[in-house]
mmCIF file of C-alpha atoms in Angstrom:
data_model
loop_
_atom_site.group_PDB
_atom_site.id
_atom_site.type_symbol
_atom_site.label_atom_id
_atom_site.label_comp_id
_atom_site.label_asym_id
_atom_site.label_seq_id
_atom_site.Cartn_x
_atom_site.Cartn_y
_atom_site.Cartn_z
ATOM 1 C CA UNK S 1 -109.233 -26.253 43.031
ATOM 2 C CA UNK S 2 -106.497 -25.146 44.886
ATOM 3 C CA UNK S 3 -104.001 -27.698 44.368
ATOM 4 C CA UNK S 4 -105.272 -28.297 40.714
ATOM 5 C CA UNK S 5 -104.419 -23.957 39.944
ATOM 6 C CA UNK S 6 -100.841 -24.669 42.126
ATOM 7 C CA UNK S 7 -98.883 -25.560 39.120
ATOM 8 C CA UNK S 8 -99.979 -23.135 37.011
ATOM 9 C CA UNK S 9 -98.963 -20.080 39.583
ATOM 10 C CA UNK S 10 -95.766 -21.401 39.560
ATOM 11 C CA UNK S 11 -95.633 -22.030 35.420
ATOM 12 C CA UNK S 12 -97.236 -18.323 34.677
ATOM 13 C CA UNK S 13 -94.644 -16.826 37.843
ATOM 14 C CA UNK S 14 -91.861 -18.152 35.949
ATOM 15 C CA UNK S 15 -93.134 -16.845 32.464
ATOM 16 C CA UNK S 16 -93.660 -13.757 33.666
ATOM 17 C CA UNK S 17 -90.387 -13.341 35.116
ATOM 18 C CA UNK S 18 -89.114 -14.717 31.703
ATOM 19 C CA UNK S 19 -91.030 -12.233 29.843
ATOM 20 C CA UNK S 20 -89.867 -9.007 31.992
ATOM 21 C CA UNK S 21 -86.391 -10.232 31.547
ATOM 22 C CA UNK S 22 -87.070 -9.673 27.768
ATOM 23 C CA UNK S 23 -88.707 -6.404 27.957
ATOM 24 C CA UNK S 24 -85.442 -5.302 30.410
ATOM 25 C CA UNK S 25 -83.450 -6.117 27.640
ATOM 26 C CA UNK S 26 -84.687 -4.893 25.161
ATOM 27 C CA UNK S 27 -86.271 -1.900 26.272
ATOM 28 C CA UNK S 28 -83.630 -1.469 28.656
ATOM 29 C CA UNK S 29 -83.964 2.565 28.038
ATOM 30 C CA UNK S 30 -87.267 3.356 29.469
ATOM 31 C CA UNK S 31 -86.014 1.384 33.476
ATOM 32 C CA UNK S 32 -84.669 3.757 36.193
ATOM 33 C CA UNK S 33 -81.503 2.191 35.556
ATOM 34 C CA UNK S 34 -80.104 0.290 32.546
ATOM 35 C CA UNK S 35 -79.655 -3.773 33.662
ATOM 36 C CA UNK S 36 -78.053 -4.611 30.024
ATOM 37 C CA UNK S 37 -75.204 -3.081 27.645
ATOM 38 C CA UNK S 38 -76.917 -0.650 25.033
ATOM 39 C CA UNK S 39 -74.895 -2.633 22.339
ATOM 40 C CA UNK S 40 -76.967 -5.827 24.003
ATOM 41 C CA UNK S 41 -79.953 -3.945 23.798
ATOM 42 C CA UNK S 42 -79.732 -3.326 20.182
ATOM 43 C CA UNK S 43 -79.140 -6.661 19.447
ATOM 44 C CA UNK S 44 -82.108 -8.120 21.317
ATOM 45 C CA UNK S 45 -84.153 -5.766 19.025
ATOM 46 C CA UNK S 46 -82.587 -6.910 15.894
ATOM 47 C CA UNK S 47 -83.015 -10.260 17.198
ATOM 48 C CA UNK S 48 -86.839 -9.960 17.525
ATOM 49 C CA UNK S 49 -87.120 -8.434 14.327
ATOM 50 C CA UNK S 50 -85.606 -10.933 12.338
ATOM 51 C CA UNK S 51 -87.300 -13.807 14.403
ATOM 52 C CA UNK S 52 -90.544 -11.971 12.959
ATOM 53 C CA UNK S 53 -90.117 -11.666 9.600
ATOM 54 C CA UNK S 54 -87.587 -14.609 9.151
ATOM 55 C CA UNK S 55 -84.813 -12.738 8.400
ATOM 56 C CA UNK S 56 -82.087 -15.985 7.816
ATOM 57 C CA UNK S 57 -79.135 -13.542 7.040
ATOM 58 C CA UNK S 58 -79.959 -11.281 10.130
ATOM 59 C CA UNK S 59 -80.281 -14.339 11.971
ATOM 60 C CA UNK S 60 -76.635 -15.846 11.059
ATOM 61 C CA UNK S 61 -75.340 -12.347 11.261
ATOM 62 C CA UNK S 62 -76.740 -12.027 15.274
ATOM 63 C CA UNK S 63 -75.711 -16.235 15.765
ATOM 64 C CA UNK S 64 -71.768 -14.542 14.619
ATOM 65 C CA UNK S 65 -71.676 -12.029 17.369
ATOM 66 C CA UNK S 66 -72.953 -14.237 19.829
ATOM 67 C CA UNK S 67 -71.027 -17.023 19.064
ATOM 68 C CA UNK S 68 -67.972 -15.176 19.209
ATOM 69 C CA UNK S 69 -65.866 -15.293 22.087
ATOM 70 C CA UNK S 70 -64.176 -11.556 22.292
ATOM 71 C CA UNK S 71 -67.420 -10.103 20.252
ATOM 72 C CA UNK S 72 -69.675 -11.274 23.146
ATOM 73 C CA UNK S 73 -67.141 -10.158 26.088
ATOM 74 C CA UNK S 74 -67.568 -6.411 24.296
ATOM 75 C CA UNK S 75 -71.447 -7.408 24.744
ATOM 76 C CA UNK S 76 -71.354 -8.221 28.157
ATOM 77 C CA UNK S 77 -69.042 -5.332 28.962
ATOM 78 C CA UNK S 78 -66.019 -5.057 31.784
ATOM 79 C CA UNK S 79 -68.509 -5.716 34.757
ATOM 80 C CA UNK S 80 -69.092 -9.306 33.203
ATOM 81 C CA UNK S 81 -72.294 -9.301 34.911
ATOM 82 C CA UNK S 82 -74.380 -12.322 34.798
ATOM 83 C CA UNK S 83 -77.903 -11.275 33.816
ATOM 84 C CA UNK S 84 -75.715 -9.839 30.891
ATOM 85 C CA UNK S 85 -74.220 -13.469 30.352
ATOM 86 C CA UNK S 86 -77.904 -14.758 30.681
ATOM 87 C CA UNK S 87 -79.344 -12.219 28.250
ATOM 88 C CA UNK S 88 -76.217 -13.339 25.316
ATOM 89 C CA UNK S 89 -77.199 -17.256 26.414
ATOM 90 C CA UNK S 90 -81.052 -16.087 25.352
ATOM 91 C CA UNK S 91 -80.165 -14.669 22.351
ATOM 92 C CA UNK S 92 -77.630 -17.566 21.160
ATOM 93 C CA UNK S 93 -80.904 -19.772 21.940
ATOM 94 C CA UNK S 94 -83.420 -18.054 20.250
ATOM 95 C CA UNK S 95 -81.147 -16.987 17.160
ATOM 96 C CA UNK S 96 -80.289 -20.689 16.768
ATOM 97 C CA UNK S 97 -83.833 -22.148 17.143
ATOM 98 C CA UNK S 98 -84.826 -19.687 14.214
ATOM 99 C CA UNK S 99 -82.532 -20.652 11.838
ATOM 100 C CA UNK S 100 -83.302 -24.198 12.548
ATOM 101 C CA UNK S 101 -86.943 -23.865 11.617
ATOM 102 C CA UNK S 102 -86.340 -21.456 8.562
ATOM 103 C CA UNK S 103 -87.997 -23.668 5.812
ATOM 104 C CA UNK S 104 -84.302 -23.093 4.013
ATOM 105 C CA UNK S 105 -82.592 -24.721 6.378
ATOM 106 C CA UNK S 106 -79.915 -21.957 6.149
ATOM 107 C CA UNK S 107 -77.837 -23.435 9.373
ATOM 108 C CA UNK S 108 -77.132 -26.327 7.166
ATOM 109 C CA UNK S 109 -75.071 -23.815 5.209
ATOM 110 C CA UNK S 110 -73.455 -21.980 8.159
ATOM 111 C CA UNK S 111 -71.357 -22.710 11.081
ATOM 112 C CA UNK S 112 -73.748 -25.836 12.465
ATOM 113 C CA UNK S 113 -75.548 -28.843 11.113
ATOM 114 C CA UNK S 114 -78.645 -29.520 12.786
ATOM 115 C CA UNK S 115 -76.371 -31.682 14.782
ATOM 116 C CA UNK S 116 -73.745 -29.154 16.122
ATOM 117 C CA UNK S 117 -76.547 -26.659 16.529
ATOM 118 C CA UNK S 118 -78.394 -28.603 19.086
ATOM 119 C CA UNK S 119 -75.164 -29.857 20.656
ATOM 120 C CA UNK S 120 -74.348 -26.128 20.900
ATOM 121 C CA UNK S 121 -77.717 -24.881 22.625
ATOM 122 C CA UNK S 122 -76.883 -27.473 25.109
ATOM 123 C CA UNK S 123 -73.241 -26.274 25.724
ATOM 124 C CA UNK S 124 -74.338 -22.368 26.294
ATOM 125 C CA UNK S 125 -76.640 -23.514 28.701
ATOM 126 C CA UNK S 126 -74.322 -25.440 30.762
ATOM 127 C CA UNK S 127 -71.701 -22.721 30.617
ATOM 128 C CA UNK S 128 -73.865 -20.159 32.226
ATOM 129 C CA UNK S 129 -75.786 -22.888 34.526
ATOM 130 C CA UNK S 130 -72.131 -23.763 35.950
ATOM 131 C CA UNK S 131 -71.454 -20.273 36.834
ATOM 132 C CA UNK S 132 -74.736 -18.229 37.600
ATOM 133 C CA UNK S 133 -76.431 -17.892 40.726
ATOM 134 C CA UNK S 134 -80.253 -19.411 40.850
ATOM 135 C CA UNK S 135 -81.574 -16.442 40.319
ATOM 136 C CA UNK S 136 -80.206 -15.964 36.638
ATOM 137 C CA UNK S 137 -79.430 -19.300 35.808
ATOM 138 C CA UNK S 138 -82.875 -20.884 36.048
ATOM 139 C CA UNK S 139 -83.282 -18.184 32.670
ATOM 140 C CA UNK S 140 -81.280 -20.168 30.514
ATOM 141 C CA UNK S 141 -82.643 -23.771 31.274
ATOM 142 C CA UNK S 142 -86.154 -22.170 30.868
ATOM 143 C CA UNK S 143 -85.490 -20.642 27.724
ATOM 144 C CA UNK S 144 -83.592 -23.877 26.713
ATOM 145 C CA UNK S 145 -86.816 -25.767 27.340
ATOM 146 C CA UNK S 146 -88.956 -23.604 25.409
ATOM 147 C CA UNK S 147 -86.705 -23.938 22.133
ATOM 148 C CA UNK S 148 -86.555 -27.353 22.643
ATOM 149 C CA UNK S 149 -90.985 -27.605 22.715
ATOM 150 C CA UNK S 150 -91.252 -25.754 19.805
ATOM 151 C CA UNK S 151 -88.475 -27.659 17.707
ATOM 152 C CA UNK S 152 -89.960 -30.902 18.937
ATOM 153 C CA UNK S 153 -93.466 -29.747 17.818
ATOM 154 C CA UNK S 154 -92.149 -28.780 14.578
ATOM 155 C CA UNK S 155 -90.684 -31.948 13.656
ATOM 156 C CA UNK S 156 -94.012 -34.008 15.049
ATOM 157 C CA UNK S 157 -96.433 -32.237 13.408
ATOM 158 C CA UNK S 158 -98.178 -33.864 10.169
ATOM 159 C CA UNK S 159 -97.017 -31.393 7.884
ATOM 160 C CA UNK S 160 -93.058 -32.558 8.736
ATOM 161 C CA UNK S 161 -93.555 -35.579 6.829
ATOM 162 C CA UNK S 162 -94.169 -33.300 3.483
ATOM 163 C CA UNK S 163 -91.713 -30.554 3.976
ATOM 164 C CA UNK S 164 -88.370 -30.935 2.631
ATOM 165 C CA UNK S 165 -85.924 -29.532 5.362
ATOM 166 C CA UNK S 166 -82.744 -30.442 6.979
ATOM 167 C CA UNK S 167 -84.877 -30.046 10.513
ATOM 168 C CA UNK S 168 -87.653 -32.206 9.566
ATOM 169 C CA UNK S 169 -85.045 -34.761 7.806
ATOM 170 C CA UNK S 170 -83.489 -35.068 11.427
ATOM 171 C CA UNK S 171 -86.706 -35.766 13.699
ATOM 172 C CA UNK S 172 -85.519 -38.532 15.653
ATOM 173 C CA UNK S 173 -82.306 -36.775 16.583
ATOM 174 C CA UNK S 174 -84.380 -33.410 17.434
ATOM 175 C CA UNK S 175 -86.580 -35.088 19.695
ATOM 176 C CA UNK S 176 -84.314 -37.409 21.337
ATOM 177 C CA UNK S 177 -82.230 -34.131 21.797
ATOM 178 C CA UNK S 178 -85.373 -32.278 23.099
ATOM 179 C CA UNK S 179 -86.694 -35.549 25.745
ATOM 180 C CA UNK S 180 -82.988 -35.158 26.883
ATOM 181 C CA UNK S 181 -82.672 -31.360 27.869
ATOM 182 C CA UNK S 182 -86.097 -31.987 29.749
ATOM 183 C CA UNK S 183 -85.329 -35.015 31.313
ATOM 184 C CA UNK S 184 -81.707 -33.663 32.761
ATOM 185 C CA UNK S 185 -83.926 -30.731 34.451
ATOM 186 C CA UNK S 186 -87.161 -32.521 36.254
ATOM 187 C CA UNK S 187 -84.850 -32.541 39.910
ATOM 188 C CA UNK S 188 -84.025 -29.768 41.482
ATOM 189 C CA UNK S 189 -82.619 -29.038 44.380
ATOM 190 C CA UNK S 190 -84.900 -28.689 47.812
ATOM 191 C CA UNK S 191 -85.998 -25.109 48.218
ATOM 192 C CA UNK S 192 -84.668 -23.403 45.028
ATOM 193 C CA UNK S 193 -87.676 -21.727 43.807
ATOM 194 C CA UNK S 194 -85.954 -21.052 40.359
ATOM 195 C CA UNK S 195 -85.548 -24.699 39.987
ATOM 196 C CA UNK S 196 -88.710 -26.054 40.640
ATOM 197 C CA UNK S 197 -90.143 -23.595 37.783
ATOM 198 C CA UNK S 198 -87.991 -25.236 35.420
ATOM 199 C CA UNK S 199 -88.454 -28.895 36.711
ATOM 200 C CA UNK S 200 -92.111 -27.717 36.344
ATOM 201 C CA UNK S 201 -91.805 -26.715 33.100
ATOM 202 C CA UNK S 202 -89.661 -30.093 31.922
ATOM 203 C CA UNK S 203 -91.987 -32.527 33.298
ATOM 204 C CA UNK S 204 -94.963 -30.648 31.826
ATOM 205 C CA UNK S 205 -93.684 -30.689 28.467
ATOM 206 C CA UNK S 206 -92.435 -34.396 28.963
ATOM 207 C CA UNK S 207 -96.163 -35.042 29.736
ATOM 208 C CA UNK S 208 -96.891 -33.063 26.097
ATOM 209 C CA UNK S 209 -94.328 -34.859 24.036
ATOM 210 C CA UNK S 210 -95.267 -38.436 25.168
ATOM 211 C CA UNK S 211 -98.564 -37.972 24.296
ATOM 212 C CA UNK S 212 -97.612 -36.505 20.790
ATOM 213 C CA UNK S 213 -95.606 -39.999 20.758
ATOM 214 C CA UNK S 214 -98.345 -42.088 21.522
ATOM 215 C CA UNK S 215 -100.076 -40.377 18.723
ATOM 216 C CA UNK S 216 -98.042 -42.233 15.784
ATOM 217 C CA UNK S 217 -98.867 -45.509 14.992
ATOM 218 C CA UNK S 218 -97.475 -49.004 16.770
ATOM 219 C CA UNK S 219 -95.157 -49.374 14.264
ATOM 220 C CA UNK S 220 -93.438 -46.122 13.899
ATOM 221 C CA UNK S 221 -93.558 -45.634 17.706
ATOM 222 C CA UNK S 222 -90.500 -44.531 19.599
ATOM 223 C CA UNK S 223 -90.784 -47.121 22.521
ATOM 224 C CA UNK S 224 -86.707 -46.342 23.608
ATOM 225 C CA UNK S 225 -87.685 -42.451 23.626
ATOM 226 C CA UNK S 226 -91.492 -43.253 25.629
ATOM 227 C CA UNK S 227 -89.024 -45.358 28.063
ATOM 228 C CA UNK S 228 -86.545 -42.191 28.336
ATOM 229 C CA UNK S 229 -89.609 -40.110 29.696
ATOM 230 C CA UNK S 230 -91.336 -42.572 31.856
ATOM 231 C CA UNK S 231 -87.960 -42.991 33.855
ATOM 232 C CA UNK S 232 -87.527 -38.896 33.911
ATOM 233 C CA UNK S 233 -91.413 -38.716 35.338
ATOM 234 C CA UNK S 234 -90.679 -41.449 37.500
ATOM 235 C CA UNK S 235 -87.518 -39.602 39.195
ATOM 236 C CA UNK S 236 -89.254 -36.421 39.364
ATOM 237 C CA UNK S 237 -92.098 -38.249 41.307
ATOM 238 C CA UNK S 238 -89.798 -39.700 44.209
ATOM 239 C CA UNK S 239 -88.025 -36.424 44.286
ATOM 240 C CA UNK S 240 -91.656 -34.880 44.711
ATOM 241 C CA UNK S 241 -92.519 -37.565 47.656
ATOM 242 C CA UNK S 242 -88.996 -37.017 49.325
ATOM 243 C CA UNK S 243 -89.254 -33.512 49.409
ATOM 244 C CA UNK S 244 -93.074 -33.714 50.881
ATOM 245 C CA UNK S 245 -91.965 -36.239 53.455
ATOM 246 C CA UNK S 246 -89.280 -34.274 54.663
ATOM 247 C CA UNK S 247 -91.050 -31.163 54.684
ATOM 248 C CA UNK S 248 -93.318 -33.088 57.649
ATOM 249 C CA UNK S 249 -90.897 -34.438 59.362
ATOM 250 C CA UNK S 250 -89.731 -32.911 62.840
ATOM 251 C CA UNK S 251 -86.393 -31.290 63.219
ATOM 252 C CA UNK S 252 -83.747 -33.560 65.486
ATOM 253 C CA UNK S 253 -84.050 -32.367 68.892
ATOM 254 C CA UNK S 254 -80.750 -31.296 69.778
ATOM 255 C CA UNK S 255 -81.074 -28.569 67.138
ATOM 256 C CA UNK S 256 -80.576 -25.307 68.147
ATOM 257 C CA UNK S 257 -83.991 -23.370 68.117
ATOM 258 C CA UNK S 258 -83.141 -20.907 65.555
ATOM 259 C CA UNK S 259 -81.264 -22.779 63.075
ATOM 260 C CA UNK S 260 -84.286 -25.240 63.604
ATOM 261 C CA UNK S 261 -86.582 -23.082 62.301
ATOM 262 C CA UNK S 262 -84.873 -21.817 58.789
ATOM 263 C CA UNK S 263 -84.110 -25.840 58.200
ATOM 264 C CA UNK S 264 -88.311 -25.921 58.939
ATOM 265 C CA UNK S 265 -88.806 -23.398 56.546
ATOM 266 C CA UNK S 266 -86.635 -24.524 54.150
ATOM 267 C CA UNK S 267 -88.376 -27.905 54.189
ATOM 268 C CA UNK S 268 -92.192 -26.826 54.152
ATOM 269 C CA UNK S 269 -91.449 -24.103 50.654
ATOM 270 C CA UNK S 270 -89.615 -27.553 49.425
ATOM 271 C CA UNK S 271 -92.533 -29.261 50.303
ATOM 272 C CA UNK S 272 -94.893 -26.668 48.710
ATOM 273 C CA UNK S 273 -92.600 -26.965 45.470
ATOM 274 C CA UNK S 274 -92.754 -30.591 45.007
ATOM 275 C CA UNK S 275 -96.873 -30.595 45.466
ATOM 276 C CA UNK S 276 -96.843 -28.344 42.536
ATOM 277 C CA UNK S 277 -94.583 -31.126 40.548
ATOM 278 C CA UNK S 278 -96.663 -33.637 41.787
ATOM 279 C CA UNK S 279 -99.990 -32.441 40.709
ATOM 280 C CA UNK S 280 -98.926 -32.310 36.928
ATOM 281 C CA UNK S 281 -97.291 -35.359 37.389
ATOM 282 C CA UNK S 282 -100.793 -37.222 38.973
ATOM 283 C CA UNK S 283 -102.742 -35.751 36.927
ATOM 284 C CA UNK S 284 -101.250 -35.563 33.385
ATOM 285 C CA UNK S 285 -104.672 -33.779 32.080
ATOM 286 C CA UNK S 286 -103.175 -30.402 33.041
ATOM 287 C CA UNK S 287 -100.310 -30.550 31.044
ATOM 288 C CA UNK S 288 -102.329 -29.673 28.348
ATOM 289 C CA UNK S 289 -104.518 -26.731 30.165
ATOM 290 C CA UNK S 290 -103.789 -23.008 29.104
#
């Protein structure tokens, strides 16, 4: 039971983390002290607000502030912290993502096609990934991932075939976009905790989306984009075995005692990260568990 519940501690560890770097933001007045600009703050609220109701023209209007250079610097303020970079990369994400499932299609009429706006989730992501410490960039690939599930779902559910959208119209290119994010993110690198969240998080989603593949008939199959996520799994799954192997393996013996031990360490929580991989990835059942 224990290693079948492993992957999901790690999965609900990194949602929750997600989740109180939301309510930090945007209810960044009721913490001891404030983590994000009040003009950020604000922002986030509107954000959420429009995301509810489908607000298109708050949507573009948030998308313009974020997506400007010198309007986003006055965001993150002079300390260019960052979380506050993260919390702009979020936004620019999420505000994106809605306009691309509004049933109008309204970035068709802005600054992005579908095209550019998926090309342009990718590129905020790797700006604040090449920058950021672990500990705040793992945010933005997580986020990323979860955009990239729900557009992916959107254009592969029945109903896509009926609706009339610029999203729906592009399916192929969404979900070869999507299978792409989470394939670039099942590795990690040994004993980054952040990491291995969102390498948990990619491969369980690849696990998701091939079986929503499998699902359409022989003919209409996407064999190239099945054959794009069998190679991802099967990288993540030698990672996995390196990273257990190592973790059992003794230390060289002219190794000085101390350092000896952190490289031990080090090795058995990379270890204990790649089991959790590994179970979703032997047993792809759980991919689909709450």
């Amino acid at each position: 039971a224990t290693e079948r519940s492993r992957p999901f501690l790690w999965l609900r560890t990194a949602r929750l983390l997600h989740v109180k770097f939301m309510l930090e933001l945007c209810f960044g007045d009721c913490f001891q002290s404030l983590s994000h600009t009040v003009e950020l703050t604000v922002l986030a609220v509107r954000l959420l607000a429009a995301l509810q109701i489908s607000d298109d023209d708050a949507l573009r209007d948030i998308l313009s502030v974020v997506d400007c250079p010198s309007r986003r610097a006055a965001l993150v303020g002079a300390s260019g912290a960052q979380r506050l970079k993260a919390a702009c990369v979020l936004l620019h994400l999420q505000a994106l993502t809605g306009l691309l499932m509004s049933a109008k299609s309204p970035v068709q009429s802005g600054t992005y096609d579908v095209e550019g706006a998926l090309r342009r989730m990718s590129a905020v992501v790797a700006g604040l990934v090449a920058t950021a410490p672990d500990d705040v960039k793992w945010i933005g690939s997580w986020q990323l991932l979860d955009c990239a599930d729900r557009l992916f779902r959107r254009v592969s559910s029945p109903a896509a075939a009926s609706r009339r959208c610029t999203l729906d119209a592009s399916a192929d290119e969404v979900r070869t976009w999507a299978v792409r994010c989470a394939a670039d993110r099942v590795l990690w690198s040994k004993g980054n905790p952040f990491g291995s969240m969102v390498a948990m998080s990619a491969v369980r989603h690849l696990i998701e989306w091939r079986g929503l593949l499998r699902q359409a008939p022989a003919a209409q199959r996407d064999d190239d984009l099945l054959s794009t996520i069998a190679q991802a799994l099967g990288s993540a799954s030698k990672h996995c075995a390196a990273s257990i192997t190592s973790g059992t393996c003794p230390p060289p013996p002219d190794d000085n005692a101390a350092d000896a031990a952190v490289a031990a360490a080090a090795r058995r929580s990379a270890a204990v990260e790649a089991r959790a991989v590994l179970a979703l990835l032997n047993d792809a059942a759980l991919a689909s568990s709450p």
